[in-house]
PDB file of C-alpha atoms in Angstrom:
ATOM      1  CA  UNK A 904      -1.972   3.006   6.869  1.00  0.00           C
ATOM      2  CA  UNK A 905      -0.424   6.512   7.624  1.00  0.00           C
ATOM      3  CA  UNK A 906       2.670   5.631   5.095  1.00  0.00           C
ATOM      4  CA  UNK A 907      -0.020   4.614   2.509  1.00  0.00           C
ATOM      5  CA  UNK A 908      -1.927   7.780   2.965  1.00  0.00           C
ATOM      6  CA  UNK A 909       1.615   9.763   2.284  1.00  0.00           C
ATOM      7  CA  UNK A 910       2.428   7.981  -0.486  1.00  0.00           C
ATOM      8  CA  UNK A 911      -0.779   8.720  -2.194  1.00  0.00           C
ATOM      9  CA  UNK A 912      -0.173  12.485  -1.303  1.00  0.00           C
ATOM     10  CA  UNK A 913       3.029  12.430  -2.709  1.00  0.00           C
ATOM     11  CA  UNK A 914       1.773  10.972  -6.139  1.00  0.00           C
ATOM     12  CA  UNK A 915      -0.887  12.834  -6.658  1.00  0.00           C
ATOM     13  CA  UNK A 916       1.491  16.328  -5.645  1.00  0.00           C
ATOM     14  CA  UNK A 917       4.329  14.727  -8.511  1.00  0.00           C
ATOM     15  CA  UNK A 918       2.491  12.978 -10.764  1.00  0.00           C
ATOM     16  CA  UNK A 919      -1.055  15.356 -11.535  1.00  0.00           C
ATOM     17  CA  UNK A 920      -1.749  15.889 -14.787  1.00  0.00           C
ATOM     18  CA  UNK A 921      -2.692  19.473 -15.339  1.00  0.00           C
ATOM     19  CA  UNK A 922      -5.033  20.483 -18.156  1.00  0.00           C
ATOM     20  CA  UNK A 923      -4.555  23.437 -20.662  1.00  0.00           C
ATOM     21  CA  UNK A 924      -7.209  25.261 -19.158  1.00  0.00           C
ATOM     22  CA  UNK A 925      -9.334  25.901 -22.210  1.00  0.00           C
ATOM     23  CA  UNK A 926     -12.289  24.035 -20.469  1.00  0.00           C
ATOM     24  CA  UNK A 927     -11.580  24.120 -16.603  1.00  0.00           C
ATOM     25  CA  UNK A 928      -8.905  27.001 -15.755  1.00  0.00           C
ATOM     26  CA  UNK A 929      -5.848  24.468 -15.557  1.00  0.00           C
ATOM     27  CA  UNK A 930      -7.496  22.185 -13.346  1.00  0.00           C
ATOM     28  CA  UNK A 931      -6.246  19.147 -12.994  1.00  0.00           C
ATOM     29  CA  UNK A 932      -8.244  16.096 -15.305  1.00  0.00           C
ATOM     30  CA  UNK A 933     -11.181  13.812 -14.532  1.00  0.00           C
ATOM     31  CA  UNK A 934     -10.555  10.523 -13.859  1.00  0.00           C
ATOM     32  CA  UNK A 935     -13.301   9.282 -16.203  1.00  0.00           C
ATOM     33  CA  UNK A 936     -12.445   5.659 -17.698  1.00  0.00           C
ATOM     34  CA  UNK A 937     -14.568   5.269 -20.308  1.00  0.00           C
ATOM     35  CA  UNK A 938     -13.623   5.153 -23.893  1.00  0.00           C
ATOM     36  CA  UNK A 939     -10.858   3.080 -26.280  1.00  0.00           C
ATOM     37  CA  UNK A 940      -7.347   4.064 -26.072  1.00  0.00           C
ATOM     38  CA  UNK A 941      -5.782   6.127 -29.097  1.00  0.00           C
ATOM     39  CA  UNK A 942      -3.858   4.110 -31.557  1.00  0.00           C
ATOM     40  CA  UNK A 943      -0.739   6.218 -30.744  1.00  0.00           C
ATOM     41  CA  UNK A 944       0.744   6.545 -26.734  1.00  0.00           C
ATOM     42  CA  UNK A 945       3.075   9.372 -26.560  1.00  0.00           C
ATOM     43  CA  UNK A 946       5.765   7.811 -23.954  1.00  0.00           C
ATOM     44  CA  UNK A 947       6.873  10.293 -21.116  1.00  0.00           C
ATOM     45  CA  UNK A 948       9.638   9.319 -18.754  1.00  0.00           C
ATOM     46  CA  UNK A 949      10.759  11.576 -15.922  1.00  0.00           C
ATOM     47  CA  UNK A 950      11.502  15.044 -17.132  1.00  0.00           C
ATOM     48  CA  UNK A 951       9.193  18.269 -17.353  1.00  0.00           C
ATOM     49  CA  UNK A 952       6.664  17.291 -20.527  1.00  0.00           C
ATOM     50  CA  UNK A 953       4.293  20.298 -22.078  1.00  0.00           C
ATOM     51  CA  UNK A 954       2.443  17.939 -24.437  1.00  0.00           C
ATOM     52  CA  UNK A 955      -0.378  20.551 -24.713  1.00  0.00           C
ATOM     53  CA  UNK A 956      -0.157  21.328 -28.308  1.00  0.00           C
ATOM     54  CA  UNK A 957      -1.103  17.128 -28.662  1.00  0.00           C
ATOM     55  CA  UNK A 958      -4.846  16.409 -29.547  1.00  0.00           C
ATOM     56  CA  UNK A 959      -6.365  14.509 -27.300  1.00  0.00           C
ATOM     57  CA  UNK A 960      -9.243  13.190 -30.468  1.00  0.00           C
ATOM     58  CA  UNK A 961      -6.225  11.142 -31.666  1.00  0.00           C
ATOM     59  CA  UNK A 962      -3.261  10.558 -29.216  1.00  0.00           C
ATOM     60  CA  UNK A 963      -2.867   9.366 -25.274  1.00  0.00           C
ATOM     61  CA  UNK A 964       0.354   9.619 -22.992  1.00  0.00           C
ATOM     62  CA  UNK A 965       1.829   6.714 -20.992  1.00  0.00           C
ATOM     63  CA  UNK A 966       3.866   8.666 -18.280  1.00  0.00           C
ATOM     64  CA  UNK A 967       5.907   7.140 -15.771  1.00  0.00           C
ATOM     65  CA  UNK A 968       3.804   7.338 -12.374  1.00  0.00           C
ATOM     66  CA  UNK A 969       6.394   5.843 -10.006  1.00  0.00           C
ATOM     67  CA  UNK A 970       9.192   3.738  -9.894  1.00  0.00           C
ATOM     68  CA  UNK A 971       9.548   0.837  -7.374  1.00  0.00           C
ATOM     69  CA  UNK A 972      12.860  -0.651  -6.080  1.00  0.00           C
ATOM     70  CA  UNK A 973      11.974  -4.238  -4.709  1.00  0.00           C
ATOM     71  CA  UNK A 974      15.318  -5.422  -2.661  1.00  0.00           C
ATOM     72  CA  UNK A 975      15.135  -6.365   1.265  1.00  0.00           C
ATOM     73  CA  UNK A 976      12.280  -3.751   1.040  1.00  0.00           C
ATOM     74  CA  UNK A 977       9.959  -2.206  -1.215  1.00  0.00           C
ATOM     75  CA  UNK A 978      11.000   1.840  -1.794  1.00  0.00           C
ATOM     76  CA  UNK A 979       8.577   3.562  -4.216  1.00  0.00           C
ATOM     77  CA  UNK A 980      10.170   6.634  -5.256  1.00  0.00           C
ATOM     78  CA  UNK A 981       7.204   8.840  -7.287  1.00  0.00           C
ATOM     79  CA  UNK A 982       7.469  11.174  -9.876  1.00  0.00           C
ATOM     80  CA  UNK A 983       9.235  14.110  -9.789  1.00  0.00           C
ATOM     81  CA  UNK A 984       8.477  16.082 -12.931  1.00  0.00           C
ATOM     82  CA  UNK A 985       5.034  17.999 -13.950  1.00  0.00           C
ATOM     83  CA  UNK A 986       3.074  17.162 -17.242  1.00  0.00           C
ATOM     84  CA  UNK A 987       1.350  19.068 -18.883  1.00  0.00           C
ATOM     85  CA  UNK A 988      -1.527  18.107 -21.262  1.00  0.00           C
ATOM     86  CA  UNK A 989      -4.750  19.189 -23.037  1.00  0.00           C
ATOM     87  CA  UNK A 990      -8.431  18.582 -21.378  1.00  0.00           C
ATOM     88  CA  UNK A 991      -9.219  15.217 -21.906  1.00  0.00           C
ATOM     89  CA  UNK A 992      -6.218  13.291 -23.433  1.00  0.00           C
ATOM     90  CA  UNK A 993      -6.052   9.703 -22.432  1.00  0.00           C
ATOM     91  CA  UNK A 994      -3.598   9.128 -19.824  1.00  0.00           C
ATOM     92  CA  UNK A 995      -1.811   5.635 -18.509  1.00  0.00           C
ATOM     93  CA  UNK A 996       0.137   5.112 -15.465  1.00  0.00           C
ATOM     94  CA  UNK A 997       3.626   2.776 -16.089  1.00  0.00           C
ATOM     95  CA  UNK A 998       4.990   1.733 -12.775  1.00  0.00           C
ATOM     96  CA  UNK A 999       8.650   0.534 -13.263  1.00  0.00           C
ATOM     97  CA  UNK A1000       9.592  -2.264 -11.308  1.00  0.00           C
ATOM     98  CA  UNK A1001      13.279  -2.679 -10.422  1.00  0.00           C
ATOM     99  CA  UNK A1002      14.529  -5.611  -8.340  1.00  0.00           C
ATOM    100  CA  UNK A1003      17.959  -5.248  -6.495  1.00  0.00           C
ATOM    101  CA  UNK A1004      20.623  -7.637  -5.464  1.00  0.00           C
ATOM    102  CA  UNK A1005      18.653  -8.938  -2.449  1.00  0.00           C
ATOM    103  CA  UNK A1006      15.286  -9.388  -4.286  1.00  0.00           C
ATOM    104  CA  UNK A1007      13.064 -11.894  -2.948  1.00  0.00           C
ATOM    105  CA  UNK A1008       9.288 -13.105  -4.147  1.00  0.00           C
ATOM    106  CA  UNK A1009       6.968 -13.196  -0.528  1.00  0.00           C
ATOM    107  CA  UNK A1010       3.431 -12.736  -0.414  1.00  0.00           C
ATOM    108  CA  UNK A1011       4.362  -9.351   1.793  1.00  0.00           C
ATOM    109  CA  UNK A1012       6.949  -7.919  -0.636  1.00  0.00           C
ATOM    110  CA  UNK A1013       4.013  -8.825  -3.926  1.00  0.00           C
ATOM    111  CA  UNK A1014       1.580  -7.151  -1.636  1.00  0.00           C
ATOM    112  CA  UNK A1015       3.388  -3.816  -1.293  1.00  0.00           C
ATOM    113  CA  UNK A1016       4.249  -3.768  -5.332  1.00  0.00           C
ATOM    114  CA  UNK A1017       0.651  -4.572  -5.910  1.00  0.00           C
ATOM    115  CA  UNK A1018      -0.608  -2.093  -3.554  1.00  0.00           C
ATOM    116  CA  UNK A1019       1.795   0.787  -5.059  1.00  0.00           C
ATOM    117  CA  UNK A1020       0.402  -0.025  -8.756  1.00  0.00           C
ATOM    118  CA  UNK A1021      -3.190   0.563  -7.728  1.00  0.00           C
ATOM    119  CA  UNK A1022      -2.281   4.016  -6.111  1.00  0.00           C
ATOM    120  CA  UNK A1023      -0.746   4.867  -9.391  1.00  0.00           C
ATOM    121  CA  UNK A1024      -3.829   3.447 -11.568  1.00  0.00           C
ATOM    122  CA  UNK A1025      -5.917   5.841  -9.268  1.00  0.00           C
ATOM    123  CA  UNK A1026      -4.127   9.149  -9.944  1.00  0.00           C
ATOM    124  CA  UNK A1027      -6.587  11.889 -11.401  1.00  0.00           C
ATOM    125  CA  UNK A1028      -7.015  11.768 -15.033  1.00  0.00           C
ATOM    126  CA  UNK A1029      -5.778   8.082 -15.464  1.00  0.00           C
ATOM    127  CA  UNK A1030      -7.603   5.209 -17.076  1.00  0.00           C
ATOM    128  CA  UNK A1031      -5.240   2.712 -17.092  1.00  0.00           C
ATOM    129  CA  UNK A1032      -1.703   1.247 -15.569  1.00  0.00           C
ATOM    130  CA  UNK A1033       0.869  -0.477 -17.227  1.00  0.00           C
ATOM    131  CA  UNK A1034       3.606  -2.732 -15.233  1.00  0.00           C
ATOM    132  CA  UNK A1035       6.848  -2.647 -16.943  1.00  0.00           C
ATOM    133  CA  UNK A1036       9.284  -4.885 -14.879  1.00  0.00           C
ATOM    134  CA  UNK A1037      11.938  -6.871 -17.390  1.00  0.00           C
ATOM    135  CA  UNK A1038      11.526  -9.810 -15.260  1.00  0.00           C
ATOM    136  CA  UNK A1039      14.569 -12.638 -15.195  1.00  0.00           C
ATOM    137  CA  UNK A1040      13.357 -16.147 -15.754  1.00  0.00           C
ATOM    138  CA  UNK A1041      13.532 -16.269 -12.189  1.00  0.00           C
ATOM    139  CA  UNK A1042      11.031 -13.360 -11.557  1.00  0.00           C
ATOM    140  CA  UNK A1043       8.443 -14.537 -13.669  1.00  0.00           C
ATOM    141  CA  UNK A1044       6.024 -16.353 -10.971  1.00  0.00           C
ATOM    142  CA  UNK A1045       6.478 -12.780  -9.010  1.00  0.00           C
ATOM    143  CA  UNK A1046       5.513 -10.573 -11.867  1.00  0.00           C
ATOM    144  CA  UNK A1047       2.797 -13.093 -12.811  1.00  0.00           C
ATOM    145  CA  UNK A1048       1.388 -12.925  -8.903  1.00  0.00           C
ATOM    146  CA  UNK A1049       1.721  -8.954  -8.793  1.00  0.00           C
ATOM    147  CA  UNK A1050      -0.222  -8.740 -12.354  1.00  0.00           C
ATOM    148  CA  UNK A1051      -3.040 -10.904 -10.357  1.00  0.00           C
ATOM    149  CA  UNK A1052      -3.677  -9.430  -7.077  1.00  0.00           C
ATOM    150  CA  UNK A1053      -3.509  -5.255  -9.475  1.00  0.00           C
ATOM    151  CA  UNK A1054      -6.064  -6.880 -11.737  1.00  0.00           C
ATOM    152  CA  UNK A1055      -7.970  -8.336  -8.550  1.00  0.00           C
ATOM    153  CA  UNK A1056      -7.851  -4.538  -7.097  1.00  0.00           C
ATOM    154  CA  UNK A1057      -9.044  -2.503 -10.256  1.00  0.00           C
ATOM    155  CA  UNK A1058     -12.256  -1.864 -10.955  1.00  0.00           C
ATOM    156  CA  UNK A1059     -13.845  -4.273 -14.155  1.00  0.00           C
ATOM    157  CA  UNK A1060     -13.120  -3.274 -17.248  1.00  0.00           C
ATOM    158  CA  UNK A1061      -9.802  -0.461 -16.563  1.00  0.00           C
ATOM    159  CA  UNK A1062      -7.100  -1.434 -18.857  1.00  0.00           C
ATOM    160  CA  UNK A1063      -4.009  -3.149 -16.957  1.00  0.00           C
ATOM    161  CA  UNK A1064      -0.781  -3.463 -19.095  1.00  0.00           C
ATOM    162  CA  UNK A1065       2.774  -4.991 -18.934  1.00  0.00           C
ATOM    163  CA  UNK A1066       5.631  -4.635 -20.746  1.00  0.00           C
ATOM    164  CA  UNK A1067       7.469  -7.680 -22.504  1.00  0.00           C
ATOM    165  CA  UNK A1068      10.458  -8.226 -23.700  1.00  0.00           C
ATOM    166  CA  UNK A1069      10.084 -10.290 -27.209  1.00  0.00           C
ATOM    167  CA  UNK A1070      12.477 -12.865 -25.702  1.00  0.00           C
ATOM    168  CA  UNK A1071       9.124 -13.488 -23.203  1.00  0.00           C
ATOM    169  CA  UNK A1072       7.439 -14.050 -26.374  1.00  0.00           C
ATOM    170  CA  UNK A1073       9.989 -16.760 -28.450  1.00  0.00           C
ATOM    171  CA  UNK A1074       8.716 -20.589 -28.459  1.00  0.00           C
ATOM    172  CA  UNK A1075      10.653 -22.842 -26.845  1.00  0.00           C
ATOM    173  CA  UNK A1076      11.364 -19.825 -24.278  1.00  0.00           C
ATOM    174  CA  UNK A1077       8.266 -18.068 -24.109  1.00  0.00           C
ATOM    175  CA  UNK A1078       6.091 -17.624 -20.936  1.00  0.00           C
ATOM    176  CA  UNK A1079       3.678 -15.741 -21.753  1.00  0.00           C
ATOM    177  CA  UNK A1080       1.068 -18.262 -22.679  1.00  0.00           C
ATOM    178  CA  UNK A1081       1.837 -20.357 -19.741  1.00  0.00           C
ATOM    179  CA  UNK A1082       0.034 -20.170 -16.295  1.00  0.00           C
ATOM    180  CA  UNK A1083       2.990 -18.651 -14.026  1.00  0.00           C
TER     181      UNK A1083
END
């Protein structure tokens, strides 16, 4: 519980989105998570981001929350670099999932990667996660189970995304519409 409560600190110290202060002195955004998602995601992976000058009426940002290294253990290794963005703009969480050499599915390892997403998808200012793992044939009934129990721990209706790759997609090797 203690290393839960850590982690939690730690992402919310990295990963806070900070306002531009025109309607709250820089304070750091709501977590409201009502609303449709812009039809254009500005994409911000780990450096320093001042997307401030971007209106909020008619773009979002998907930032990268967290990274998590899946091997003999589960390592989550947060964000590192400050965002900056206006009052209001919709923000997503993307959780990158990296398995190592020693990856193995277990119900304990899914459990961790599941419980590491929903810290992410509860970060101020964030109304929705997105998974983005570029899971090996092999993987698939993993990502699959991880995508269940995040949905199963989010509230109804917040958006939960993953990434996939079009190969996922393909007949004769697709996946997607199959029950993993």
């Amino acid at each position: 519980m203690i290393d839960a409560v850590v982690l939690a600190c730690s992402l919310f110290a990295a990963t806070a989105l900070h306002g531009d202060g025109n309607a709250g002195g820089g304070r750091v955004l709501g977590s409201a998570k009502t609303g449709d998602a812009p039809a254009v995601m500005l994409w911000a992976w780990e450096e320093p981001e001042d997307l401030r000058k971007a209106d909020p009426r008619r773009v979002g940002v998907a930032f990268l929350a967290e990274r998590i290294f899946v091997d003999l253990d589960v390592k989550v290794v947060e964000r590192h670099q400050r965002i900056l963005v206006p009052d209001g703009i919709w923000a997503e969480a993307v959780v990158r999932v990296e398995p190592g050499p020693e990856f193995s599915d277990s119900e304990p390892v899914r459990r961790r990667v599941a419980e590491a997403v929903l810290l992410a998808a509860r970060l101020p200012g964030v109304r929705g996660v997105q998974v983005d793992f570029d899971a090996k044939a092999s993987q698939r009934r993993f990502y699959a189970n991880v995508l269940r129990e995040v949905r199963a721990g989010l509230p109804r209706g917040e958006r939960l995304e993953m990434t996939a790759l079009v190969s996922w997609c393909a007949q004769g090797g697709g996946w997607i519409d199959r029950k993993s």
